[in-house]
Amino acid sequence: MKLLFLGPPGAGKGTQAVRTAERLGIPHIATGNMLREAVAAGTELGLLAKEVMARGDLVSDDLVIAMLEDRIARPDAATGFILDGFPRTIAQGEALAERLGDEALDGAVYIGVEDDEIVRRISGRRTCPNQHVYHVDDNPPEVSGICDVDGEALVQRDDDAEHVVRNRLLVYREQTEPLVEFYSSRGLRIHPVNGLGDLDEIEAAIAATLDI
Ligand code: ADP
Ligand code: ADP
């Protein structure tokens, strides 16, 4: 299965995409995670992306498309994948369609959450260096400030500061939300899911609408 997870920053795409990818036994491919790893490793891509990400703007299409194409060419993605955070522009959507050719996408899960809740969620988001995600109130780790999976210290992402989040929401509305129309006009099945509520219930709603 080849699926996209669409929705505003902080909607819970990553949290749910990990769970759906585990159910299906396919990789969860999150361009934000890949870019943060590049920044942490100090690669050429990371150096180019760092400032742009800190402002909450989008990294250039050329760089992100090349990174994504390399990733989906790896053997583990041959039978399917979940894309989280890509595409984020129409140009990225077009590049993906061209790359996949006849192997069409199977659907897109759209997680909807309104802006005030997004800001609340992102303010409480904590992540570990290996990209495991928590929320201080709604999805806390067993030991405060420590990742359950690998014992690393949790931190707040630089771009999760409130003024950056407001910019990310504007960028989302202008550049990413038009992809919903782009895909529905091309006949891709979009599965709308209410992003408010218990994490397990949302996981079950996604599984039900995807029939998996
Ligand atoms: P969110 O948690 O808001 O969904 P991500 O982790 O997906 O955030 O992305 C963090 C940042 O990485 C974005 O604000 C942007 O700067 C950059 N980024 C991630 N994916 C893309 C993409 N497909 N195109 C351009 N920039 C991207
Ligand atoms: P995205 O990938 O869309 O940016 P995340 O999966 O990182 O979103 O979730 C954003 C924040 O909200 C995280 O701190 C996460 O733990 C929390 N979160 C995710 N789903 C829910 C939910 N259903 N209710 C409350 N908080 C949630």
XYZ file of N, CA and C and ligand atoms in Angstrom:
690
model
N 0.829 -1.210 0.000
C 0.000 0.000 0.000
C 0.859 1.253 0.000
N 0.454 2.218 -0.788
C 1.166 3.506 -0.810
C 0.186 4.569 -0.350
N 0.471 5.118 0.819
C -0.472 6.054 1.435
C 0.207 7.371 1.761
N -0.601 8.436 1.764
C -0.141 9.736 2.262
C -0.895 10.064 3.539
N -0.236 10.769 4.452
C -0.936 11.366 5.586
C -0.863 12.875 5.407
N -2.028 13.488 5.268
C -2.109 14.937 5.087
C -2.732 15.568 6.336
N -2.502 16.871 6.481
C -3.102 17.586 7.611
C -2.132 18.614 8.129
N -2.639 19.540 8.940
C -1.782 20.625 9.433
C -0.698 20.125 10.374
N 0.338 20.970 10.600
C 1.354 20.602 11.580
C 0.685 20.359 12.924
N 1.129 19.336 13.632
C 0.594 19.086 14.966
C -0.711 18.317 14.993
N -1.228 17.929 13.838
C -2.519 17.226 13.812
C -2.414 15.807 14.374
N -1.193 15.285 14.416
C -1.023 13.902 14.866
C -0.662 12.975 13.721
N -0.195 13.552 12.604
C 0.157 12.717 11.447
C 1.250 11.716 11.801
N 2.323 12.220 12.415
C 3.447 11.336 12.727
C 3.023 10.248 13.701
N 2.330 10.662 14.760
C 1.886 9.708 15.787
C 1.073 8.586 15.150
N 0.144 8.953 14.290
C -0.736 7.941 13.697
C -0.074 7.216 12.525
N 0.756 7.910 11.766
C 1.405 7.255 10.621
C 2.317 6.126 11.099
N 2.984 6.320 12.233
C 3.832 5.252 12.789
C 2.978 4.020 13.090
N 1.812 4.249 13.702
C 0.955 3.115 14.083
C 0.409 2.395 12.849
N -0.023 3.164 11.857
C -0.577 2.535 10.646
C 0.528 1.789 9.893
N 1.723 2.371 9.855
C 2.840 1.710 9.158
C 3.185 0.389 9.840
N 3.111 0.373 11.185
C 3.380 -0.879 11.905
C 2.333 -1.929 11.574
N 1.076 -1.519 11.549
C 0.003 -2.473 11.200
C 0.236 -3.080 9.825
N 0.682 -2.239 8.891
C 0.815 -2.710 7.511
C 2.183 -3.328 7.219
N 3.139 -3.133 8.139
C 4.488 -3.668 7.898
C 5.205 -2.963 6.762
N 4.981 -1.665 6.641
C 5.650 -0.875 5.600
C 6.340 0.321 6.272
N 7.352 0.908 5.616
C 8.066 2.007 6.275
C 7.244 3.290 6.387
N 7.499 3.996 7.484
C 6.941 5.334 7.709
C 8.016 6.313 7.261
N 7.728 7.070 6.228
C 8.729 7.975 5.663
C 8.304 9.403 5.951
N 9.020 10.059 6.856
C 8.657 11.406 7.299
C 9.777 12.358 6.898
N 9.488 13.249 5.956
C 10.552 14.128 5.472
C 11.061 15.059 6.573
N 10.190 15.472 7.496
C 10.644 16.317 8.608
C 11.688 15.577 9.445
N 11.437 14.302 9.735
C 12.419 13.509 10.500
C 13.735 13.399 9.736
N 13.635 13.146 8.436
C 14.855 12.977 7.632
C 15.659 14.278 7.614
N 14.942 15.394 7.493
C 15.650 16.689 7.467
C 16.280 16.993 8.823
N 15.568 16.688 9.912
C 16.167 16.930 11.241
C 17.405 16.056 11.442
N 17.359 14.828 10.929
C 18.546 13.967 11.034
C 19.708 14.563 10.237
N 19.401 15.128 9.076
C 20.451 15.747 8.254
C 21.037 16.969 8.969
N 20.165 17.743 9.632
C 20.662 18.908 10.384
C 21.568 18.428 11.515
N 21.107 17.411 12.251
C 21.888 16.915 13.396
C 23.233 16.352 12.940
N 23.245 15.715 11.770
C 24.484 15.108 11.271
C 25.386 16.140 10.598
N 24.855 17.351 10.362
C 25.662 18.403 9.740
C 25.993 18.128 8.286
N 25.134 17.391 7.588
C 25.392 17.128 6.165
C 25.152 18.411 5.355
N 25.519 18.340 4.080
C 25.303 19.496 3.196
C 23.820 19.862 3.152
N 22.966 18.845 3.021
C 21.522 19.080 3.034
C 21.087 19.726 4.352
N 21.621 19.205 5.456
C 21.261 19.736 6.766
C 21.637 21.206 6.903
N 22.820 21.558 6.384
C 23.254 22.956 6.476
C 22.327 23.860 5.670
N 21.879 23.362 4.513
C 20.974 24.157 3.679
C 19.589 24.282 4.314
N 19.175 23.250 5.036
C 17.802 23.212 5.556
C 17.646 23.922 6.901
N 18.718 24.012 7.653
C 18.624 24.399 9.069
C 17.864 25.705 9.318
N 18.311 26.787 8.655
C 17.712 28.103 8.916
C 16.265 28.157 8.435
N 16.025 27.555 7.286
C 14.672 27.553 6.717
C 13.702 26.877 7.681
N 14.125 25.748 8.231
C 13.267 25.014 9.162
C 13.053 25.813 10.444
N 14.099 26.469 10.922
C 13.973 27.232 12.163
C 12.956 28.364 12.020
N 12.805 28.903 10.796
C 11.813 29.963 10.557
C 10.419 29.393 10.335
N 10.327 28.103 10.108
C 9.021 27.498 9.814
C 8.646 27.591 8.355
N 9.616 27.907 7.499
C 9.353 27.917 6.055
C 9.663 26.537 5.475
N 9.391 26.387 4.183
C 9.620 25.096 3.549
C 10.998 25.024 2.906
N 11.630 23.896 3.068
C 12.896 23.613 2.380
C 12.574 23.505 0.879
N 13.540 23.857 0.026
C 13.221 23.960 -1.404
C 12.762 22.625 -1.984
N 11.836 22.742 -2.933
C 11.274 21.540 -3.559
C 12.377 20.627 -4.097
N 13.372 21.205 -4.797
C 14.410 20.373 -5.424
C 15.104 19.467 -4.407
N 15.465 20.069 -3.260
C 16.186 19.294 -2.247
C 15.314 18.191 -1.662
N 14.062 18.557 -1.357
C 13.194 17.587 -0.679
C 12.778 16.476 -1.643
N 12.529 16.829 -2.889
C 12.137 15.813 -3.881
C 13.285 14.820 -4.090
N 14.511 15.329 -4.206
C 15.662 14.430 -4.410
C 15.814 13.490 -3.207
N 15.651 14.049 -2.002
C 15.779 13.239 -0.779
C 14.710 12.147 -0.744
N 13.485 12.515 -1.095
C 12.364 11.565 -1.045
C 12.528 10.485 -2.112
N 12.974 10.896 -3.290
C 13.125 9.904 -4.367
C 14.179 8.865 -3.992
N 15.266 9.319 -3.372
C 16.287 8.357 -2.907
C 15.686 7.401 -1.884
N 14.879 7.946 -1.002
C 14.335 7.112 0.083
C 13.379 6.052 -0.450
N 12.497 6.441 -1.382
C 11.522 5.444 -1.843
C 12.143 4.456 -2.829
N 13.365 4.738 -3.262
C 14.056 3.771 -4.127
C 14.686 2.639 -3.304
N 14.724 2.791 -1.977
C 15.347 1.737 -1.157
C 14.453 0.501 -1.105
N 15.071 -0.698 -0.955
C 14.302 -1.944 -1.082
C 13.125 -2.053 -0.115
N 13.259 -1.511 1.096
C 12.166 -1.681 2.065
C 10.891 -0.955 1.633
N 11.014 -0.033 0.679
C 9.832 0.716 0.228
C 9.207 0.103 -1.028
N 9.750 -1.048 -1.452
C 9.275 -1.606 -2.726
C 7.811 -2.030 -2.665
N 7.362 -2.522 -1.509
C 5.967 -2.999 -1.457
C 5.003 -1.935 -0.959
N 5.518 -0.817 -0.527
C 4.613 0.241 -0.083
C 5.279 1.114 0.956
N 4.586 2.196 1.327
C 5.134 3.145 2.311
C 4.032 4.109 2.717
N 4.289 4.755 3.842
C 3.421 5.867 4.248
C 4.257 7.130 4.206
N 3.808 8.108 3.451
C 4.507 9.392 3.404
C 3.832 10.350 4.385
N 4.649 10.963 5.236
C 4.170 11.869 6.281
C 4.956 13.170 6.132
N 4.261 14.238 5.763
C 4.959 15.521 5.594
C 5.444 15.741 4.174
N 5.133 14.849 3.287
C 5.452 14.978 1.862
C 4.289 14.375 1.093
N 3.799 14.987 0.014
C 4.192 16.286 -0.503
C 3.630 17.439 0.332
N 4.329 18.579 0.260
C 3.887 19.771 0.971
C 3.602 20.919 0.011
N 3.880 20.721 -1.262
C 3.564 21.730 -2.286
C 3.013 20.979 -3.505
N 2.329 21.730 -4.371
C 1.816 21.114 -5.602
C 2.988 20.567 -6.430
N 4.087 21.319 -6.477
C 5.247 20.852 -7.262
C 5.742 19.496 -6.735
N 5.728 19.328 -5.418
C 6.135 18.029 -4.851
C 5.124 16.940 -5.222
N 3.839 17.287 -5.228
C 2.804 16.321 -5.616
C 2.980 15.889 -7.064
N 3.304 16.858 -7.908
C 3.508 16.527 -9.325
C 4.745 15.643 -9.503
N 5.816 15.974 -8.777
C 7.051 15.175 -8.894
C 6.802 13.744 -8.420
N 6.040 13.594 -7.371
C 5.746 12.251 -6.861
C 4.932 11.459 -7.888
N 3.936 12.113 -8.483
C 3.099 11.428 -9.481
C 3.958 10.960 -10.652
N 4.891 11.816 -11.055
C 5.759 11.458 -12.177
C 6.666 10.284 -11.799
N 7.190 10.336 -10.599
C 8.096 9.277 -10.129
C 7.374 7.928 -10.026
N 6.127 7.962 -9.536
C 5.401 6.699 -9.337
C 4.819 6.172 -10.638
N 4.559 7.062 -11.581
C 4.006 6.619 -12.864
C 2.726 5.828 -12.677
N 2.724 4.609 -13.170
C 1.514 3.792 -13.104
C 1.226 3.219 -11.721
N 2.252 3.201 -10.855
C 1.997 2.652 -9.512
C 1.297 3.721 -8.684
N 0.004 3.823 -8.850
C -0.720 4.924 -8.219
C -0.724 4.799 -6.695
N -0.921 5.923 -6.050
C -1.137 5.911 -4.607
C -2.470 5.222 -4.312
N -2.576 4.628 -3.111
C -3.829 3.948 -2.747
C -4.790 4.856 -1.996
N -4.299 5.933 -1.436
C -5.216 6.816 -0.711
C -4.452 7.802 0.134
N -5.200 8.751 0.689
C -4.620 9.740 1.597
C -5.503 9.827 2.831
N -4.877 9.804 3.993
C -5.593 10.017 5.251
C -5.428 11.492 5.587
N -6.552 12.190 5.771
C -6.483 13.618 6.121
C -6.911 13.774 7.574
N -5.992 14.188 8.430
C -6.309 14.358 9.850
C -6.605 15.836 10.102
N -7.828 16.118 10.520
C -8.253 17.503 10.736
C -8.246 17.879 12.210
N -7.660 19.042 12.513
C -7.644 19.606 13.880
C -7.613 21.129 13.726
N -8.356 21.862 14.566
C -8.349 23.329 14.373
C -7.162 24.007 15.068
N -6.945 25.286 14.663
C -5.685 25.964 14.996
C -5.366 26.066 16.493
N -6.354 26.380 17.342
C -6.027 26.546 18.768
C -5.506 25.251 19.371
N -6.124 24.157 18.970
C -5.683 22.845 19.471
C -4.285 22.505 18.929
N -4.023 22.916 17.682
C -2.699 22.680 17.099
C -1.622 23.382 17.925
N -1.893 24.649 18.268
C -0.887 25.407 19.027
C -0.694 24.765 20.401
N -1.795 24.321 21.023
C -1.689 23.657 22.334
C -0.857 22.370 22.212
N -1.149 21.592 21.184
C -0.424 20.331 21.011
C 1.057 20.556 20.755
N 1.341 21.493 19.858
C 2.750 21.675 19.490
C 3.534 22.259 20.661
N 2.866 23.121 21.473
C 3.567 23.682 22.641
C 3.965 22.581 23.613
N 3.172 21.517 23.675
C 3.468 20.438 24.622
C 4.209 19.274 23.998
N 4.575 19.417 22.704
C 5.257 18.298 22.043
C 6.705 18.197 22.538
N 7.141 17.018 22.805
C 8.543 16.757 23.164
C 9.015 15.594 22.308
N 10.272 15.689 21.838
C 10.778 14.636 20.963
C 12.158 14.189 21.440
N 12.508 12.964 21.101
C 13.846 12.480 21.429
C 14.708 12.599 20.171
N 16.029 12.475 20.308
C 16.896 12.645 19.124
C 16.603 11.617 18.037
N 15.959 10.507 18.397
C 15.615 9.496 17.392
C 14.174 9.652 16.910
N 13.578 10.820 17.167
C 12.285 11.197 16.573
C 11.079 10.505 17.187
N 11.218 9.961 18.396
C 10.006 9.476 19.078
C 9.301 10.683 19.688
N 7.966 10.687 19.563
C 7.194 11.903 19.875
C 6.253 11.687 21.061
N 6.224 12.680 21.963
C 5.360 12.642 23.158
C 4.633 13.976 23.280
N 3.667 14.004 24.224
C 3.053 15.276 24.618
C 3.061 15.313 26.142
N 3.437 16.453 26.704
C 3.615 16.510 28.161
C 2.340 16.125 28.920
N 1.159 16.464 28.389
C -0.089 16.118 29.078
C -0.797 14.918 28.453
N -0.864 14.901 27.120
C -1.763 13.956 26.451
C -1.115 12.625 26.101
N 0.209 12.612 26.039
C 0.896 11.383 25.619
C 2.272 11.380 26.288
N 2.276 11.409 27.650
C 3.559 11.570 28.351
C 4.363 10.268 28.377
N 5.689 10.395 28.478
C 6.506 9.193 28.652
C 6.323 8.653 30.074
N 6.779 7.424 30.312
C 6.630 6.842 31.661
C 7.416 7.638 32.690
N 8.642 8.035 32.337
C 9.453 8.875 33.232
C 9.555 10.245 32.575
N 9.132 11.290 33.312
C 9.086 12.622 32.726
C 10.427 13.002 32.082
N 10.365 13.479 30.830
C 11.558 13.987 30.162
C 12.464 12.931 29.557
N 12.073 11.647 29.649
C 12.932 10.566 29.127
C 12.131 9.714 28.144
N 12.749 9.416 27.000
C 12.076 8.604 25.978
C 11.889 7.165 26.458
N 10.655 6.652 26.335
C 10.363 5.264 26.736
C 11.163 4.261 25.912
N 11.401 4.582 24.639
C 11.969 3.590 23.727
C 13.477 3.471 23.899
N 14.176 4.622 23.960
C 15.640 4.534 23.953
C 16.324 5.252 25.116
N 15.526 5.763 26.089
C 16.138 6.360 27.282
C 16.812 7.701 27.055
N 16.643 8.278 25.855
C 17.266 9.584 25.555
C 16.454 10.715 26.213
N 17.121 11.855 26.453
C 16.419 13.014 27.010
C 15.505 13.626 25.947
N 14.307 14.019 26.370
C 13.372 14.650 25.437
C 13.637 16.149 25.380
N 13.458 16.720 24.194
C 13.643 18.168 24.028
C 12.451 18.737 23.259
N 12.359 20.084 23.286
C 11.357 20.758 22.455
C 12.037 21.189 21.162
N 11.431 20.903 20.017
C 11.993 21.331 18.736
C 12.047 22.859 18.678
N 13.105 23.416 18.069
C 13.222 24.879 17.937
C 12.015 25.453 17.210
N 11.548 24.740 16.190
C 10.444 25.289 15.391
C 9.089 25.036 16.048
N 9.064 24.518 17.268
C 7.804 24.363 17.998
C 7.524 25.563 18.910
N 8.382 26.602 18.861
C 8.079 27.849 19.580
C 6.833 28.478 18.938
N 5.976 29.108 19.782
C 4.662 29.516 19.276
C 4.712 30.432 18.054
N 5.626 31.407 18.008
C 5.628 32.328 16.857
C 6.014 31.592 15.571
N 6.840 30.563 15.689
C 7.206 29.780 14.498
C 6.014 28.908 14.072
N 5.299 28.409 15.067
C 4.123 27.573 14.753
C 3.100 28.377 13.955
N 2.907 29.655 14.347
C 1.940 30.500 13.609
C 2.372 30.614 12.149
N 3.658 30.796 11.900
C 4.139 30.855 10.506
C 3.930 29.526 9.806
N 4.199 28.427 10.506
C 4.015 27.113 9.866
C 2.566 26.896 9.471
N 1.639 27.412 10.292
C 0.218 27.272 9.929
C -0.110 28.082 8.674
N 0.450 29.303 8.570
C 0.224 30.112 7.361
C 0.781 29.407 6.132
N 2.012 28.916 6.268
C 2.651 28.197 5.152
C 1.799 26.987 4.774
N 1.285 26.299 5.777
C 0.446 25.127 5.510
C -0.786 25.526 4.687
N -1.485 26.578 5.146
C -2.723 26.982 4.439
C -2.423 27.381 2.999
N -1.317 28.108 2.812
C -1.022 28.626 1.468
C -0.475 27.567 0.541
N 0.436 26.741 1.034
C 1.183 25.874 0.114
C 0.790 24.413 0.161
N 0.298 23.948 1.307
C 0.065 22.501 1.439
C -1.408 22.129 1.320
N -2.277 22.947 1.926
C -3.712 22.603 1.878
C -4.231 22.443 0.439
N -3.745 23.216 -0.549
C -4.239 23.015 -1.929
C -4.013 21.601 -2.463
N -3.162 20.822 -1.807
C -2.960 19.439 -2.263
C -4.211 18.585 -2.097
N -5.087 18.968 -1.153
C -6.315 18.183 -0.962
C -7.145 18.242 -2.245
N -7.281 19.448 -2.792
C -8.013 19.626 -4.045
C -7.258 18.972 -5.225
N -5.933 19.136 -5.208
C -5.083 18.533 -6.249
C -5.351 17.030 -6.334
N -5.367 16.370 -5.166
C -5.548 14.915 -5.178
C -6.991 14.525 -5.436
N -7.956 15.269 -4.854
C -9.333 14.813 -5.094
C -9.700 15.008 -6.550
N -9.164 16.075 -7.201
C -9.490 16.263 -8.621
C -8.829 15.189 -9.488
N -7.793 14.544 -8.953
C -7.161 13.448 -9.701
C -7.728 12.084 -9.317
N -8.760 12.100 -8.496
C -9.449 10.844 -8.198
C -8.833 10.024 -7.081
N -7.889 10.610 -6.313
C -7.340 9.844 -5.188
C -8.361 9.839 -4.060
N -8.561 8.689 -3.443
C -9.504 8.610 -2.327
C -8.899 9.279 -1.097
N -9.613 10.285 -0.578
C -9.152 10.970 0.632
C -10.016 10.486 1.790
N -9.359 10.052 2.866
C -10.077 9.538 4.033
C -10.015 10.594 5.138
N -11.083 11.362 5.344
C -11.026 12.357 6.409
C -11.190 11.692 7.778
N -10.331 12.074 8.719
C -10.394 11.495 10.061
C -10.379 12.642 11.059
N -11.283 12.588 12.039
C -11.301 13.608 13.086
C -10.084 13.399 13.986
N -9.214 14.424 14.053
C -7.975 14.289 14.819
C -8.130 14.567 16.292
N -9.358 14.891 16.744
C -9.584 15.164 18.163
C -9.989 13.894 18.856
N -9.354 13.597 19.977
C -9.763 12.420 20.739
C -8.581 11.552 21.097
N -8.932 10.426 21.669
C -7.956 9.487 22.190
C -7.091 8.884 21.064
N -5.802 8.743 21.323
C -4.884 8.251 20.282
C -5.281 6.870 19.746
N -5.701 5.980 20.665
C -6.074 4.623 20.222
C -7.349 4.650 19.382
N -8.282 5.538 19.766
C -9.534 5.603 18.988
C -9.274 6.152 17.587
N -8.379 7.120 17.487
C -8.066 7.663 16.156
C -7.350 6.589 15.323
N -6.466 5.855 15.957
C -5.796 4.756 15.242
C -6.828 3.775 14.691
N -7.830 3.435 15.517
C -8.856 2.482 15.079
C -9.700 3.074 13.947
N -9.989 4.386 14.025
C -10.795 5.018 12.964
C -10.036 4.995 11.639
N -8.729 5.207 11.704
C -7.920 5.170 10.473
C -7.903 3.750 9.905
N -7.706 2.775 10.774
C -7.681 1.381 10.308
C -9.021 1.013 9.678
N -10.115 1.507 10.284
C -11.448 1.157 9.763
C -11.673 1.783 8.388
N -11.324 3.063 8.251
C -11.594 3.701 6.956
C -10.687 3.130 5.857
N -9.478 2.667 6.243
C -8.582 2.068 5.243
C -8.891 0.586 5.022
N -9.752 0.048 5.901
C -10.110 -1.369 5.810
C -8.877 -2.262 5.941
N -8.079 -2.013 6.979
C -6.859 -2.819 7.203
C -6.934 -3.500 8.562
P 5.163 19.018 11.410
O 5.384 18.307 12.712
O 4.835 20.431 11.510
O 4.222 18.296 10.499
P 7.603 18.189 10.022
O 8.424 17.444 10.989
O 6.870 17.409 8.989
O 6.620 19.145 10.812
O 8.495 19.269 9.249
C 9.334 20.158 9.967
C 9.935 21.152 8.973
O 10.741 20.461 8.008
C 8.921 21.944 8.146
O 8.433 23.090 8.825
C 9.779 22.313 6.919
O 10.672 23.368 7.201
C 10.611 21.052 6.725
N 9.944 20.076 5.825
C 9.485 18.834 6.145
N 8.950 18.227 5.076
C 9.071 19.101 4.040
C 8.685 19.076 2.683
N 8.043 18.007 2.146
N 8.968 20.166 1.919
C 9.605 21.231 2.422
N 9.975 21.336 3.701
C 9.729 20.276 4.525
P 2.296 16.027 13.253
O 3.167 14.884 12.786
O 1.011 16.144 12.493
O 3.045 17.322 13.349
P 2.481 14.775 15.922
O 2.133 13.348 15.689
O 3.899 15.119 16.148
O 1.841 15.678 14.738
O 1.599 15.295 17.151
C 1.725 16.645 17.630
C 1.671 16.634 19.167
O 0.333 16.290 19.582
C 2.582 15.610 19.832
O 3.023 16.161 21.049
C 1.673 14.406 20.065
O 2.100 13.611 21.180
C 0.335 15.074 20.353
N -0.836 14.315 19.884
C -0.931 13.508 18.796
N -2.171 13.002 18.678
C -2.886 13.523 19.709
C -4.248 13.387 20.140
N -5.134 12.619 19.478
N -4.642 14.065 21.237
C -3.751 14.843 21.910
N -2.477 15.024 21.553
C -2.033 14.370 20.474
